[in-house]
Amino acid sequence: MSQPHLRLLFSREHIAERVQQLAAAINRDYPDGEILLVGVLKGSFLLVADLARALGRPCLIDFVRLASYGNETSSSGLVEIRKDLELPIRDRDVLIVEDIVDTGLTLEVLYRHLLQGRPRSLKVCALLDKRCHRQAAIEADYVGIRLEEGFVVGYGLDYQERYRHLPEIYLLEPGA
Ligand code: 5GP
């Protein structure tokens, strides 16, 4: 792709509002007590930070890193765990925090892997959901924004490691 063009899709205010709504829904569903947030690196680093503060309750935080093989903007379905959890999850309420669920193949591998740690509960929170691309039979329990088509960057999401720092979410359009 030559120099890509970024088209604003979601402002920082819109994202902040959706994160607050996610936190409110999570707080309604979970009984008192700690939730263990498992952020999926690198894309979820901003969401984990904002969600943890919006929840306003005791949380434990851990991260995993997965590598999925594919071309620049689509996944092949081959997923490898590059960095595993550092905290034990047995008998804990665990919430996977994902930037985006696309085919669902990455999430499916992670979900099955975490189940082996025998958490008390295991749910998924995703800021973005491209449901029409789904190939795996898995859904997020909490979804901030549903998307139809396109490859997005910003608010943690990258294209070739760029744009993660942007506070808004943009659609990446091929350059001229
Ligand atoms: P999956 O297809 O397995 O659901 O998605 C795996 C990963 O692909 C996501 O966690 C994310 O890192 C990346 N991905 C999927 N769609 C997009 C997108 O629109 N933009 C960016 N930057 N990454 C994406």
Short mmCIF file of C-alpha atoms and ligand atoms in Angstrom, two decimals:
data_model
loop_
_atom_site.label_atom_id
_atom_site.label_comp_id
_atom_site.label_asym_id
_atom_site.label_seq_id
_atom_site.Cartn_x
_atom_site.Cartn_y
_atom_site.Cartn_z
CA MET A 1 0.00 0.00 0.00
CA SER A 2 1.43 3.43 -0.88
CA GLN A 3 1.07 6.28 1.65
CA PRO A 4 -2.39 5.47 3.08
CA HIS A 5 -5.11 7.99 3.78
CA LEU A 6 -6.86 8.08 7.17
CA ARG A 7 -10.56 8.87 7.37
CA LEU A 8 -11.96 9.72 10.80
CA LEU A 9 -14.56 7.16 11.92
CA PHE A 10 -14.89 7.55 15.68
CA SER A 11 -13.90 10.59 17.73
CA ARG A 12 -12.25 10.38 21.13
CA GLU A 13 -15.53 11.51 22.74
CA HIS A 14 -17.45 8.73 21.01
CA ILE A 15 -14.88 6.14 22.11
CA ALA A 16 -14.92 7.47 25.70
CA GLU A 17 -18.72 7.25 25.78
CA ARG A 18 -18.65 3.64 24.55
CA VAL A 19 -15.98 2.70 27.10
CA GLN A 20 -18.17 4.14 29.87
CA GLN A 21 -21.12 2.11 28.57
CA LEU A 22 -19.01 -1.04 28.48
CA ALA A 23 -17.89 -0.43 32.05
CA ALA A 24 -21.47 0.16 33.21
CA ALA A 25 -22.65 -3.09 31.59
CA ILE A 26 -19.76 -5.05 33.09
CA ASN A 27 -20.36 -3.58 36.55
CA ARG A 28 -24.04 -4.51 36.34
CA ASP A 29 -23.25 -8.13 35.49
CA TYR A 30 -20.38 -8.89 37.83
CA PRO A 31 -20.90 -9.38 41.53
CA ASP A 32 -18.70 -7.40 43.91
CA GLY A 33 -15.08 -8.42 43.91
CA GLU A 34 -12.09 -8.36 41.68
CA ILE A 35 -12.16 -8.89 37.94
CA LEU A 36 -9.01 -10.03 36.21
CA LEU A 37 -8.67 -8.09 32.96
CA VAL A 38 -6.61 -9.89 30.32
CA GLY A 39 -5.54 -7.41 27.67
CA VAL A 40 -4.47 -8.70 24.28
CA LEU A 41 -1.28 -6.93 23.23
CA LYS A 42 -0.55 -4.74 21.61
CA GLY A 43 -3.81 -3.34 20.33
CA SER A 44 -5.76 -3.31 23.60
CA PHE A 45 -3.30 -1.30 25.70
CA LEU A 46 -5.34 1.93 25.60
CA LEU A 47 -8.65 0.15 26.07
CA VAL A 48 -7.37 -1.73 29.14
CA ALA A 49 -6.13 1.54 30.64
CA ASP A 50 -9.41 3.38 29.99
CA LEU A 51 -11.67 0.46 30.89
CA ALA A 52 -9.86 -0.26 34.16
CA ARG A 53 -10.38 3.36 35.23
CA ALA A 54 -13.98 3.47 34.03
CA LEU A 55 -14.84 0.30 35.98
CA GLY A 56 -13.94 2.03 39.23
CA ARG A 57 -13.60 -1.28 41.10
CA PRO A 58 -10.71 -3.51 42.08
CA CYS A 59 -9.18 -5.15 39.03
CA LEU A 60 -6.17 -7.31 38.42
CA ILE A 61 -4.49 -6.71 35.09
CA ASP A 62 -2.48 -9.06 32.94
CA PHE A 63 -1.59 -9.20 29.27
CA VAL A 64 -1.12 -11.86 26.64
CA ARG A 65 0.34 -11.50 23.19
CA LEU A 66 -0.71 -13.56 20.24
CA ALA A 67 0.67 -13.66 16.75
CA SER A 68 -1.62 -14.49 13.89
CA TYR A 69 -0.17 -15.13 10.51
CA GLY A 70 -1.61 -13.59 7.43
CA ASN A 71 -1.02 -10.73 5.08
CA GLU A 72 -0.95 -7.07 6.11
CA THR A 73 -4.66 -6.64 6.69
CA SER A 74 -6.16 -10.10 7.04
CA SER A 75 -5.66 -13.12 9.25
CA SER A 76 -4.76 -16.65 8.09
CA GLY A 77 -6.17 -18.37 11.14
CA LEU A 78 -2.81 -19.66 12.35
CA VAL A 79 -2.41 -18.28 15.85
CA GLU A 80 0.50 -18.64 18.25
CA ILE A 81 0.69 -17.50 21.90
CA ARG A 82 3.83 -15.35 22.13
CA LYS A 83 3.42 -14.13 25.71
CA ASP A 84 1.32 -16.01 28.23
CA LEU A 85 -0.37 -14.83 31.43
CA GLU A 86 1.76 -14.07 34.45
CA LEU A 87 -1.05 -14.30 37.01
CA PRO A 88 -2.92 -17.50 37.91
CA ILE A 89 -6.55 -17.37 36.80
CA ARG A 90 -7.96 -20.38 38.62
CA ASP A 91 -11.29 -19.53 40.29
CA ARG A 92 -11.12 -15.91 39.14
CA ASP A 93 -13.59 -13.88 37.11
CA VAL A 94 -11.60 -13.30 33.94
CA LEU A 95 -12.50 -10.78 31.26
CA ILE A 96 -10.59 -10.82 27.98
CA VAL A 97 -10.15 -7.26 26.70
CA GLU A 98 -9.74 -7.15 22.91
CA ASP A 99 -9.32 -4.18 20.63
CA ILE A 100 -11.17 -5.77 17.73
CA VAL A 101 -12.73 -9.12 16.87
CA ASP A 102 -12.61 -9.80 13.16
CA THR A 103 -12.64 -13.45 12.05
CA GLY A 104 -12.66 -14.45 15.74
CA LEU A 105 -9.88 -16.98 15.10
CA THR A 106 -7.44 -15.28 17.49
CA LEU A 107 -10.06 -14.94 20.20
CA GLU A 108 -11.12 -18.56 19.86
CA VAL A 109 -7.55 -19.78 20.45
CA LEU A 110 -7.12 -17.46 23.43
CA TYR A 111 -10.50 -18.38 24.91
CA ARG A 112 -9.75 -22.11 24.75
CA HIS A 113 -6.30 -21.54 26.19
CA LEU A 114 -7.59 -19.50 29.14
CA LEU A 115 -10.31 -22.06 29.90
CA GLN A 116 -7.54 -24.54 30.66
CA GLY A 117 -6.54 -22.29 33.58
CA ARG A 118 -10.01 -23.04 35.10
CA PRO A 119 -11.28 -19.53 35.77
CA ARG A 120 -14.57 -19.14 37.68
CA SER A 121 -15.94 -17.23 34.71
CA LEU A 122 -14.55 -16.20 31.33
CA LYS A 123 -16.05 -13.44 29.22
CA VAL A 124 -14.95 -11.18 26.41
CA CYS A 125 -15.10 -7.43 26.02
CA ALA A 126 -14.22 -5.96 22.61
CA LEU A 127 -14.20 -2.32 21.65
CA LEU A 128 -14.83 -3.12 18.00
CA ASP A 129 -16.61 -6.04 16.39
CA LYS A 130 -16.53 -6.87 12.67
CA ARG A 131 -19.15 -9.54 12.98
CA CYS A 132 -19.76 -10.01 9.28
CA HIS A 133 -16.19 -11.37 8.97
CA ARG A 134 -16.60 -14.01 11.64
CA GLN A 135 -15.19 -17.46 10.87
CA ALA A 136 -15.02 -18.88 14.40
CA ALA A 137 -18.10 -19.63 16.48
CA ILE A 138 -17.33 -17.08 19.17
CA GLU A 139 -18.91 -13.77 20.17
CA ALA A 140 -17.85 -11.02 22.52
CA ASP A 141 -20.10 -10.60 25.56
CA TYR A 142 -19.57 -6.83 25.58
CA VAL A 143 -19.13 -4.88 22.35
CA GLY A 144 -18.43 -1.15 22.15
CA ILE A 145 -18.89 -0.46 18.45
CA ARG A 146 -20.00 -2.70 15.58
CA LEU A 147 -18.24 -2.25 12.27
CA GLU A 148 -19.12 -3.51 8.83
CA GLU A 149 -16.18 -3.29 6.50
CA GLY A 150 -12.70 -1.84 6.35
CA PHE A 151 -9.40 -1.85 8.17
CA VAL A 152 -9.19 0.58 11.08
CA VAL A 153 -6.29 2.15 12.97
CA GLY A 154 -5.82 4.34 16.02
CA TYR A 155 -6.64 3.94 19.73
CA GLY A 156 -4.15 1.08 19.98
CA LEU A 157 -4.74 -0.39 16.53
CA ASP A 158 -1.89 -0.33 14.06
CA TYR A 159 -0.97 -0.67 10.46
CA GLN A 160 2.65 -1.83 10.29
CA GLU A 161 3.10 -0.68 13.92
CA ARG A 162 2.03 2.88 13.13
CA TYR A 163 -1.01 4.90 14.32
CA ARG A 164 -1.45 3.13 17.69
CA HIS A 165 -1.00 6.43 19.50
CA LEU A 166 -3.93 8.19 17.82
CA PRO A 167 -6.77 8.98 20.25
CA GLU A 168 -9.41 8.53 17.53
CA ILE A 169 -10.22 5.58 15.27
CA TYR A 170 -9.69 5.96 11.53
CA LEU A 171 -10.47 3.97 8.44
CA LEU A 172 -7.32 3.20 6.52
CA GLU A 173 -7.85 3.92 2.85
CA PRO A 174 -5.36 3.07 0.12
CA GLY A 175 -3.34 6.10 -0.96
CA ALA A 176 -3.22 7.45 -4.47
P1 5GP B 1 -9.17 -12.00 14.13
O1 5GP B 1 -9.38 -12.02 12.62
O2 5GP B 1 -8.40 -13.19 14.57
O3 5GP B 1 -10.48 -11.84 14.85
O4 5GP B 1 -8.34 -10.70 14.43
C1 5GP B 1 -7.05 -10.80 14.92
C2 5GP B 1 -6.37 -9.50 15.08
O5 5GP B 1 -6.28 -8.88 13.80
C3 5GP B 1 -7.02 -8.45 15.95
O6 5GP B 1 -6.79 -8.65 17.32
C4 5GP B 1 -6.29 -7.22 15.45
O7 5GP B 1 -5.02 -7.14 16.04
C5 5GP B 1 -6.15 -7.52 13.97
N1 5GP B 1 -7.20 -6.83 13.21
C6 5GP B 1 -8.37 -7.30 12.74
N2 5GP B 1 -9.05 -6.33 12.10
C7 5GP B 1 -8.30 -5.21 12.20
C8 5GP B 1 -8.46 -3.86 11.77
O8 5GP B 1 -9.46 -3.44 11.16
N3 5GP B 1 -7.43 -3.00 12.08
C9 5GP B 1 -6.31 -3.38 12.75
N4 5GP B 1 -5.38 -2.45 12.98
N5 5GP B 1 -6.13 -4.63 13.18
C10 5GP B 1 -7.12 -5.54 12.91
#
